[in-house]
Tab-separated table of C-alpha atoms in Angstrom:
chain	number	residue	atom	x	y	z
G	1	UNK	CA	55.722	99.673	110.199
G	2	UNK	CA	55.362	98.156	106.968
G	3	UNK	CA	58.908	98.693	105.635
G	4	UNK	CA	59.914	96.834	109.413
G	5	UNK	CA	57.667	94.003	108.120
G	6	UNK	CA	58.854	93.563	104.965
G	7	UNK	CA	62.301	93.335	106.370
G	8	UNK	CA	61.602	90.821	109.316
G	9	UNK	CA	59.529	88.516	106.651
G	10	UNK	CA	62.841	88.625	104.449
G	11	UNK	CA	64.819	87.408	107.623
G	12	UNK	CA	62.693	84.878	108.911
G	13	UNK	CA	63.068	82.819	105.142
G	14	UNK	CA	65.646	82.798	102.548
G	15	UNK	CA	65.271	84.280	99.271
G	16	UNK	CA	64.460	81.983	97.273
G	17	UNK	CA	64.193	83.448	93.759
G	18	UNK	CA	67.154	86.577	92.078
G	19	UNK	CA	64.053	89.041	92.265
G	20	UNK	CA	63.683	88.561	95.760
G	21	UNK	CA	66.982	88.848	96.297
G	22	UNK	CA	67.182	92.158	94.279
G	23	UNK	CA	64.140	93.506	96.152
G	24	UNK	CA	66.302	92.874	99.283
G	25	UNK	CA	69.341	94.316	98.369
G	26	UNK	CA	67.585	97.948	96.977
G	27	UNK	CA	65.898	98.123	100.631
G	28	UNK	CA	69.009	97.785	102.275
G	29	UNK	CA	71.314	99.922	100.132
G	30	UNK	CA	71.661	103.477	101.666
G	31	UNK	CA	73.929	106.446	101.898
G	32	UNK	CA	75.231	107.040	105.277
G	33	UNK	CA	77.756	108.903	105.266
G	34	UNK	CA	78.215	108.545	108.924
G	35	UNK	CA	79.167	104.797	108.529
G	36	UNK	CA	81.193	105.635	105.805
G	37	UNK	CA	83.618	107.965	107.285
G	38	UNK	CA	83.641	105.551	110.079
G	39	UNK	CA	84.895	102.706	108.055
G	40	UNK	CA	87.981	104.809	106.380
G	41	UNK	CA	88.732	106.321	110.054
G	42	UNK	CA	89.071	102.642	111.205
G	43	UNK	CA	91.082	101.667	108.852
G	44	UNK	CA	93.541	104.494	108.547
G	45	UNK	CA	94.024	104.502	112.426
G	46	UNK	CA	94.503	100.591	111.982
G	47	UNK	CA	97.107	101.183	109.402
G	48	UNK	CA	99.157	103.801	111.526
G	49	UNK	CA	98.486	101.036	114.859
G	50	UNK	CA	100.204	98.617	111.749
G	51	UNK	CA	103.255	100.688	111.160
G	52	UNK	CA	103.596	101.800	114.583
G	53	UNK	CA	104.205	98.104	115.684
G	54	UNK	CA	106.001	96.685	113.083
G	55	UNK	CA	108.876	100.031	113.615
G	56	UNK	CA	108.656	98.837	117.191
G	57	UNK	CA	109.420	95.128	116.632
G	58	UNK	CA	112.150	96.379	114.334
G	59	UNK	CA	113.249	98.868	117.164
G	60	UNK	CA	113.395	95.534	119.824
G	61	UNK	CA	115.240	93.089	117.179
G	62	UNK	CA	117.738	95.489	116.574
G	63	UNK	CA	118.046	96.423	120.246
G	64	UNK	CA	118.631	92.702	120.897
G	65	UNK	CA	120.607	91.881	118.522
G	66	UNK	CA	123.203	94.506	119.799
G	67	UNK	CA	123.018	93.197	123.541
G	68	UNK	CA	123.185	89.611	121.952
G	69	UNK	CA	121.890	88.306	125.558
G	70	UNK	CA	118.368	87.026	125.100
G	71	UNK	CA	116.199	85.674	122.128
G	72	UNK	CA	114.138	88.951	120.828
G	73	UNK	CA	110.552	87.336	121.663
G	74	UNK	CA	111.299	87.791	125.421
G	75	UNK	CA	111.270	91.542	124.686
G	76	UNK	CA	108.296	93.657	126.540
G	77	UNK	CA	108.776	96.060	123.780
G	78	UNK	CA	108.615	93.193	121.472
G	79	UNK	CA	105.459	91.702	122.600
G	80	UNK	CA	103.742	95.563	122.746
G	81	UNK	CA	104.384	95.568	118.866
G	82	UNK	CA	102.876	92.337	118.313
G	83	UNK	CA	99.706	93.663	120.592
G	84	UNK	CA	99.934	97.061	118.585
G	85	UNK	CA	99.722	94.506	115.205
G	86	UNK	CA	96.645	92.380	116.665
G	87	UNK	CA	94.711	95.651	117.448
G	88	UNK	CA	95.716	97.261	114.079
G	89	UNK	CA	94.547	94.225	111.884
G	90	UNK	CA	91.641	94.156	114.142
G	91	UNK	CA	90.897	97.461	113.231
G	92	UNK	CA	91.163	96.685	109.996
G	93	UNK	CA	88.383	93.960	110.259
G	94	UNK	CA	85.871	96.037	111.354
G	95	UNK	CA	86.723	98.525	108.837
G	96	UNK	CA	85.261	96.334	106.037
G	97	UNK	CA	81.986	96.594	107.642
G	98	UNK	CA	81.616	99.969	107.418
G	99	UNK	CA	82.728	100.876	103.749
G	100	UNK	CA	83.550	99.249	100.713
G	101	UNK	CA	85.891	96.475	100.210
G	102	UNK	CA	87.382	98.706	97.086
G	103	UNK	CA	88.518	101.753	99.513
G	104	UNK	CA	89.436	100.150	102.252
G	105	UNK	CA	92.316	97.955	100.098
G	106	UNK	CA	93.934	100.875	98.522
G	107	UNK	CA	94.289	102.552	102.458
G	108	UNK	CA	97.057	100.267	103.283
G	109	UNK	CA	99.676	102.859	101.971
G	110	UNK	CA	98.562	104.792	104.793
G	111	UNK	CA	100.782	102.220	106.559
G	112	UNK	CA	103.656	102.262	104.416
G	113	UNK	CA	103.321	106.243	104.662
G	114	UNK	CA	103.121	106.112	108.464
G	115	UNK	CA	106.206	103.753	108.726
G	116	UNK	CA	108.525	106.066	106.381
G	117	UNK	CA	108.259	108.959	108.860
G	118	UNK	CA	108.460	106.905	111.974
G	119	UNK	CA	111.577	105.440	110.666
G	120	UNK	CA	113.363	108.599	110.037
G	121	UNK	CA	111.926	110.583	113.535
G	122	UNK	CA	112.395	107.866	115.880
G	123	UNK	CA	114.985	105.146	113.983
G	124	UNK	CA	116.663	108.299	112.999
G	125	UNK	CA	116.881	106.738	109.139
G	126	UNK	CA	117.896	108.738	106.762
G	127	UNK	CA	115.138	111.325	104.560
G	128	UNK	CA	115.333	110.261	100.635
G	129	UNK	CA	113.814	112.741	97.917
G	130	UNK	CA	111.734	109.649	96.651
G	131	UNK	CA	110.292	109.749	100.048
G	132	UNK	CA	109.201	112.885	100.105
G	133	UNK	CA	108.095	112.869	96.149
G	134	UNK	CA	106.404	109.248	96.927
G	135	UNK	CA	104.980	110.399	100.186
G	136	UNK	CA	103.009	113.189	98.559
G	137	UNK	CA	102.053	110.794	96.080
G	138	UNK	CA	100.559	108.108	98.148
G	139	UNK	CA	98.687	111.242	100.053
G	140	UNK	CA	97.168	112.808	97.108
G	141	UNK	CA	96.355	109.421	95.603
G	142	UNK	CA	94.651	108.318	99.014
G	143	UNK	CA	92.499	111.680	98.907
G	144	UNK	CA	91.384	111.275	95.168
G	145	UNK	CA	90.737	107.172	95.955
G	146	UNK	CA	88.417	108.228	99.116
G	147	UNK	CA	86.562	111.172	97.367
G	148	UNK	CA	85.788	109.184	94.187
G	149	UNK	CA	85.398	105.701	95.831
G	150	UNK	CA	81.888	104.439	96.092
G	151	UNK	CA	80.109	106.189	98.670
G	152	UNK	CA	76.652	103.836	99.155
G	153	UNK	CA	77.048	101.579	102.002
G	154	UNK	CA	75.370	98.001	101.870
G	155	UNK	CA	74.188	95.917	105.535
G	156	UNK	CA	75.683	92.513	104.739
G	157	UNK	CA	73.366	90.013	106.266
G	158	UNK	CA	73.912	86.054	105.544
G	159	UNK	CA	70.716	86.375	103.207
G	160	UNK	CA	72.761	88.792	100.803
G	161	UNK	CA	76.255	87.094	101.206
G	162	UNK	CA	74.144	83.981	100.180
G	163	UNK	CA	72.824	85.125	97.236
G	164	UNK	CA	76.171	86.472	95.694
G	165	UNK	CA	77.806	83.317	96.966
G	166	UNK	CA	75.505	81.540	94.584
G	167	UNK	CA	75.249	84.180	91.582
G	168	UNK	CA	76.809	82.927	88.097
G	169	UNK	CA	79.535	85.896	87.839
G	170	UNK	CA	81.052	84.751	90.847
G	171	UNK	CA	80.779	81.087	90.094
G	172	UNK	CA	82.657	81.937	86.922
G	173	UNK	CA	84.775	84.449	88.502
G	174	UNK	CA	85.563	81.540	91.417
G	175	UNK	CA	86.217	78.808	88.546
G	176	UNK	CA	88.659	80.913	86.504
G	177	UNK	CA	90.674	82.161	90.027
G	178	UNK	CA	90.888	78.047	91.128
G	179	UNK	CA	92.553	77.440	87.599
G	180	UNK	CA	95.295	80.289	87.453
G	181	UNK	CA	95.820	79.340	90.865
G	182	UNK	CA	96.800	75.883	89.817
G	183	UNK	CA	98.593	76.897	86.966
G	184	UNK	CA	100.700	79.159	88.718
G	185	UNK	CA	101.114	76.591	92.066
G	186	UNK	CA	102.264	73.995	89.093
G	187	UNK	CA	104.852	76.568	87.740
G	188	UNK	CA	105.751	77.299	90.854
G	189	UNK	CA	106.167	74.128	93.030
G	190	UNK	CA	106.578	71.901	89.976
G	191	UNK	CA	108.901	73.801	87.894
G	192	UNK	CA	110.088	75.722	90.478
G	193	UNK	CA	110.356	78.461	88.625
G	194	UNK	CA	110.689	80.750	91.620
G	195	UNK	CA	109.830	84.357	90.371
G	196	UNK	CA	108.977	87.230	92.213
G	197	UNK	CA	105.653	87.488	90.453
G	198	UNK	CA	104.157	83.939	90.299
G	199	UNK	CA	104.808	84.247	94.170
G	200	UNK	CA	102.983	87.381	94.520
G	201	UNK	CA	99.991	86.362	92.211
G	202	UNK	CA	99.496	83.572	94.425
G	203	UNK	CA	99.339	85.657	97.304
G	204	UNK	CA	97.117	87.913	95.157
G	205	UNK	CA	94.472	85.663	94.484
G	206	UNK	CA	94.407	84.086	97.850
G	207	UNK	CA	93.939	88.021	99.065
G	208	UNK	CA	90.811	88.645	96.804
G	209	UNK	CA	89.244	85.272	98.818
G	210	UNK	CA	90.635	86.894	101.830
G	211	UNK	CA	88.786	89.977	101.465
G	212	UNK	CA	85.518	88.688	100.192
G	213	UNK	CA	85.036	86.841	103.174
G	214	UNK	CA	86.612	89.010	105.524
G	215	UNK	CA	83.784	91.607	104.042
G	216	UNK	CA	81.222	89.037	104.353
G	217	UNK	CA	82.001	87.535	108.668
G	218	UNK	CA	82.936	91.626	109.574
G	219	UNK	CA	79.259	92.766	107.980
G	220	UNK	CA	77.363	89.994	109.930
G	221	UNK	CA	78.797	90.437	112.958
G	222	UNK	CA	77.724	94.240	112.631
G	223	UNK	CA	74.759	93.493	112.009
G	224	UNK	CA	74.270	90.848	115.146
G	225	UNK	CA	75.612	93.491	116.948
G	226	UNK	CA	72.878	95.666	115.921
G	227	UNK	CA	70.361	93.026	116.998
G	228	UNK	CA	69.964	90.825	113.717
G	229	UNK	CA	71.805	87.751	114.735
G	230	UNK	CA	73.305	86.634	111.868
G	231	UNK	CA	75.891	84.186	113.443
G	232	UNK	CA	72.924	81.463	113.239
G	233	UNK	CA	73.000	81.134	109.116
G	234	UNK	CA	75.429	78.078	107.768
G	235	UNK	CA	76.947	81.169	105.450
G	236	UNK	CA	78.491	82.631	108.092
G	237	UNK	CA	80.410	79.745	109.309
G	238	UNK	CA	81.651	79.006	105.683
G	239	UNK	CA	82.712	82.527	105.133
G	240	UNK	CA	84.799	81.915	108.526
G	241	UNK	CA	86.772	79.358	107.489
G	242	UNK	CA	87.648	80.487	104.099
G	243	UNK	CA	88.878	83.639	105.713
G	244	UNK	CA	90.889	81.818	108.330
G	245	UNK	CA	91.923	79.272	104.743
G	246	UNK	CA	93.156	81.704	102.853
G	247	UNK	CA	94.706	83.805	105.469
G	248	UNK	CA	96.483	81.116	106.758
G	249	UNK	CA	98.113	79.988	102.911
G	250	UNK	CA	98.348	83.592	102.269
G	251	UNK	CA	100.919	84.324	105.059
G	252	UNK	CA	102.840	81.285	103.624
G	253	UNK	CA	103.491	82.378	100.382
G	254	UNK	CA	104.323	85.962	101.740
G	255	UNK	CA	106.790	84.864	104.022
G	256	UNK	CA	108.313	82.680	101.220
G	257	UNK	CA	108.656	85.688	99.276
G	258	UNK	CA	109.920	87.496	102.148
G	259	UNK	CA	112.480	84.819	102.290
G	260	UNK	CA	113.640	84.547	98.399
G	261	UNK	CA	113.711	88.388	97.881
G	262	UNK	CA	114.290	91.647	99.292
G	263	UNK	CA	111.194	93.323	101.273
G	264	UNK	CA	112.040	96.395	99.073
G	265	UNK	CA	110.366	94.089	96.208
G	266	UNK	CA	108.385	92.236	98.191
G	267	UNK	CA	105.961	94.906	99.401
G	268	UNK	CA	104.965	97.509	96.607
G	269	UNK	CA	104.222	94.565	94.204
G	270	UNK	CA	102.172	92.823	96.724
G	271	UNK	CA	100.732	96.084	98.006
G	272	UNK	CA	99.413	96.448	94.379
G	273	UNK	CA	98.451	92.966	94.054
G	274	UNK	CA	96.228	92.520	97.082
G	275	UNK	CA	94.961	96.453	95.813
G	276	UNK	CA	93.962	95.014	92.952
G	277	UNK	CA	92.159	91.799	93.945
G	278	UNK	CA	90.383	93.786	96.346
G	279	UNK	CA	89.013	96.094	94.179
G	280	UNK	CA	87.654	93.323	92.002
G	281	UNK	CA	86.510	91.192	94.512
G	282	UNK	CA	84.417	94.345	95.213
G	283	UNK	CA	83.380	94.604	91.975
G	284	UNK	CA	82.412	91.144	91.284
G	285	UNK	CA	81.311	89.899	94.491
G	286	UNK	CA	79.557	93.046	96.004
G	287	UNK	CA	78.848	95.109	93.004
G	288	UNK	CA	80.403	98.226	94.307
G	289	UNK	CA	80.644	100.238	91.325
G	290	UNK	CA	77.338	99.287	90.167
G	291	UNK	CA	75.728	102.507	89.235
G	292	UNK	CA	79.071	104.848	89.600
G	293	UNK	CA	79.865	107.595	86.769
G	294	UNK	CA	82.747	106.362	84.398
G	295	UNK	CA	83.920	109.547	85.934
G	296	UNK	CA	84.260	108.346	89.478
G	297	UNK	CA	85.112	105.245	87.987
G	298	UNK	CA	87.882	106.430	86.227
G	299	UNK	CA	89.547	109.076	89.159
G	300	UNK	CA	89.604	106.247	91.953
G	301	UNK	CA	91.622	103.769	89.250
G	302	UNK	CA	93.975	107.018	88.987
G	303	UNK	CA	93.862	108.102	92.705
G	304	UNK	CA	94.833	104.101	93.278
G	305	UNK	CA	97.548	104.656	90.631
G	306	UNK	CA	99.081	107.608	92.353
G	307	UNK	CA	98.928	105.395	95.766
G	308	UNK	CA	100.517	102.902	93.888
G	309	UNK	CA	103.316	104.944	92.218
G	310	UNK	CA	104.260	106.498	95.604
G	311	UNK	CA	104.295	103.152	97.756
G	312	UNK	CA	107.440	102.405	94.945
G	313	UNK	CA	108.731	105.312	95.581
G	314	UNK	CA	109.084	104.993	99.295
G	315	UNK	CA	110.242	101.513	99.305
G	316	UNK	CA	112.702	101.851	96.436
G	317	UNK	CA	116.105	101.058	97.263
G	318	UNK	CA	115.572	100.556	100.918
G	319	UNK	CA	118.567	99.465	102.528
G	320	UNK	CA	118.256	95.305	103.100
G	321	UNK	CA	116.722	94.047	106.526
G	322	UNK	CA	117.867	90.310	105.627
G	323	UNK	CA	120.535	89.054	108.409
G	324	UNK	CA	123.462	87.993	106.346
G	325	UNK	CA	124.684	84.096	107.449
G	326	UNK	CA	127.571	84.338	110.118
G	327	UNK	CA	129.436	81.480	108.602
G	328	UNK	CA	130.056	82.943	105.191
G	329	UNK	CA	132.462	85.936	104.955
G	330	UNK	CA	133.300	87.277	100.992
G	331	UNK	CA	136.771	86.809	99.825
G	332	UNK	CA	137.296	90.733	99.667
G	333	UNK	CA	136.814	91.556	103.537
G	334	UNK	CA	139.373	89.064	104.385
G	335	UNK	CA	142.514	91.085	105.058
G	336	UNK	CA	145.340	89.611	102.563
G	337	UNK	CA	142.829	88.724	99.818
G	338	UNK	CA	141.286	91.596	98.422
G	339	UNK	CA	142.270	90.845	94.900
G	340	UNK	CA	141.680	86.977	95.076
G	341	UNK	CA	137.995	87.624	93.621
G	342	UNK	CA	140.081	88.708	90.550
G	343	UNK	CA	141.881	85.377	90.487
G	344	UNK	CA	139.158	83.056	90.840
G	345	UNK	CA	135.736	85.410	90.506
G	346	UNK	CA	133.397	82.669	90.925
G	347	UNK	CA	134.347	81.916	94.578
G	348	UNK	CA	132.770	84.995	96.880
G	349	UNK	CA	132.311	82.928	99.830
G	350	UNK	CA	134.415	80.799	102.017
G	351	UNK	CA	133.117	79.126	105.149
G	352	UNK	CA	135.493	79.986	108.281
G	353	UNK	CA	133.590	78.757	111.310
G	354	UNK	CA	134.261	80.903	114.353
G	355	UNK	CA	136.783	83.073	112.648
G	356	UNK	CA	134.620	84.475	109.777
G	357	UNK	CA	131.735	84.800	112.881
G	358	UNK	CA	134.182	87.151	114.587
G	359	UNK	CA	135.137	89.477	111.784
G	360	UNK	CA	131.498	89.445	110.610
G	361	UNK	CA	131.410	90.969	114.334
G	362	UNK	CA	133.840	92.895	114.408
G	363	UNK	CA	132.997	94.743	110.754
G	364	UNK	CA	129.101	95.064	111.947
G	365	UNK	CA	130.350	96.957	115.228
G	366	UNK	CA	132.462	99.403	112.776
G	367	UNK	CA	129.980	100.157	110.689
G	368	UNK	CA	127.620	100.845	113.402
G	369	UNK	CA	130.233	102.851	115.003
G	370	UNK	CA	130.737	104.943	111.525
């Protein structure tokens, strides 16, 4: 009875001193392991959900594009994947109120693990040694990540979120993300120096935002859900729209990378940039590894490594998604002109209007047939 007391008088007013604050946060930290497991079960079935949908999407545009009738978004299949996607990153959502914001980053190769055998049972793609070797990677990294990950479990109620909102190593930590952020946005949209890793960085740093506060709205809904309304406190509200913010620019600067480079670049180098902005927007904001063994410490870095490694692996030389432009055709499928790219090597393309469309057309339907 006095334990519930303590912990009503600490909702009812803010804390309004660090040693408060402290008190607070060692009566909520606890062990369950039950909550735990939940939070990676979440995840990993939110993950598979993930790949599941985007391999049907894929599935519909290439279905389309073959009957060339209808736009792909009128698709039922279509519109099951995007559902599939909604529930997945919903999944996802909830997961970072179970466990920590450091594990539940490095699960998304589960995805890119999931969507590697889908492809190749159902799209009937073609089995790589680097997928198999990178597949087993990513596997045995994901088990060493989850056994060595932080295993104590924090409620996040607006009080706490508050409180680290406010502390100075996430002040500092905030200040020195804002200016990199602007450096790299100068470089980048000023310079336009347009390079696969200031992109990605970006993204990166908008991600570790995305996660904090992502951590912070999924915790306090859990815990309105288990009867301490939360959703009353300013903090919540703020956390909202940073994580609707960032989200929001985020997707931007992905799909501009998308857009500039191949997605076999595009997603291990983001996967481990938003990995590692997770993990130390854990660190910093939450304190997840305070009080973990440098061993622990040191096999979840190399478990993420592994994960890491193997997500290249998979996605190394994957062939190109990117629809090449109908109105171009090179100089060397043109019957007659093989060797004019010896002549004059500088000109590959040639615009032909309706005639290069067609033998785009009719070289696509040959290679599909082959």
């Amino acid at each position: 009875m006095e334990n519930m007391a303590n912990r009503s008088s600490t909702h009812a007013a803010p804390p309004v001193t660090s040693a408060q604050a402290q008190a607070y946060r060692a009566e909520i930290l606890e062990n369950p392991l039950q909550t735990y497991l939940l939070g990676i079960i979440i995840s990993i079935c939110g993950n598979a959900l993930i790949s599941i949908s985007l391999n049907i999407q894929k599935y519909a545009h290439v279905r389309q594009s073959q009957r060339g009738s209808k736009p792909y978004y009128t698709s039922t299949m279509w519109w099951c994947g995007v559902v599939l996607m909604g529930v997945g990153e919903l999944g996802n959502f909830a997961a970072y109120g179970f466990a920590p914001a450091s594990l539940i980053a490095p699960l998304g190769c589960v995805s890119v693990i999931a969507s590697a055998i889908i492809s190749v049972v159902f799209l009937k793609e073609t089995v790589r040694a680097s997928d198999i070797v990178g597949g087993s990677l990513a596997i045995t990294g994901t088990y060493v990540l989850v056994t060595f990950a932080p295993h104590t479990s924090t409620h996040i109620t607006a009080h706490l979120v508050q409180y680290y909102f406010v502390s100075w190593y996430f002040l500092l930590y905030l200040f020195l993300e804002i200016v990199i952020f602007c450096i790299l946005l100068y470089v980048y949209k000023i310079k336009k120096v347009k390079h696969i890793i200031i992109v990605m960085l970006l993204v990166a740093l908008l991600a570790s935002l995305t996660v904090i506060s992502v951590k912070a709205v999924s915790g306090m809904i859990t815990e309105s859900i288990k009867g301490q309304l939360q959703l009353i406190y300013p903090i919540f509200y703020i956390m909202l729209v940073v994580m609707i913010a960032s989200c929001a620019f985020q997707i931007k600067f992905l799909n501009q990378a998308m857009k500039m480079f191949d997605a076999t670049e595009v997603v291990p180098i983001n996967f481990v940039f938003f990995t590692a902005s997770a993990i130390l927007a854990g660190i910093v904001f939450y304190q997840e590894f305070e009080g973990l063994a440098l061993l622990n410490i040191f096999m979840f870095l190399f478990g993420c490594l592994l994960s890491f490694l193997g997500v290249f692996l998979i996605t190394r030389n994957r062939p190109k998604i990117k629809q090449q432009d109908r109105n171009f055709i090179a100089m060397n499928q043109i019957p007659g002109t093989r060797h004019t790219d010896k002549v004059q090597p500088e000109a590959k393309t040639l615009t032909y209007g309706s005639l290069a469309a067609k033998l785009m057309c009719n070289r696509a339907d040959q290679t599909d047939d082959s």
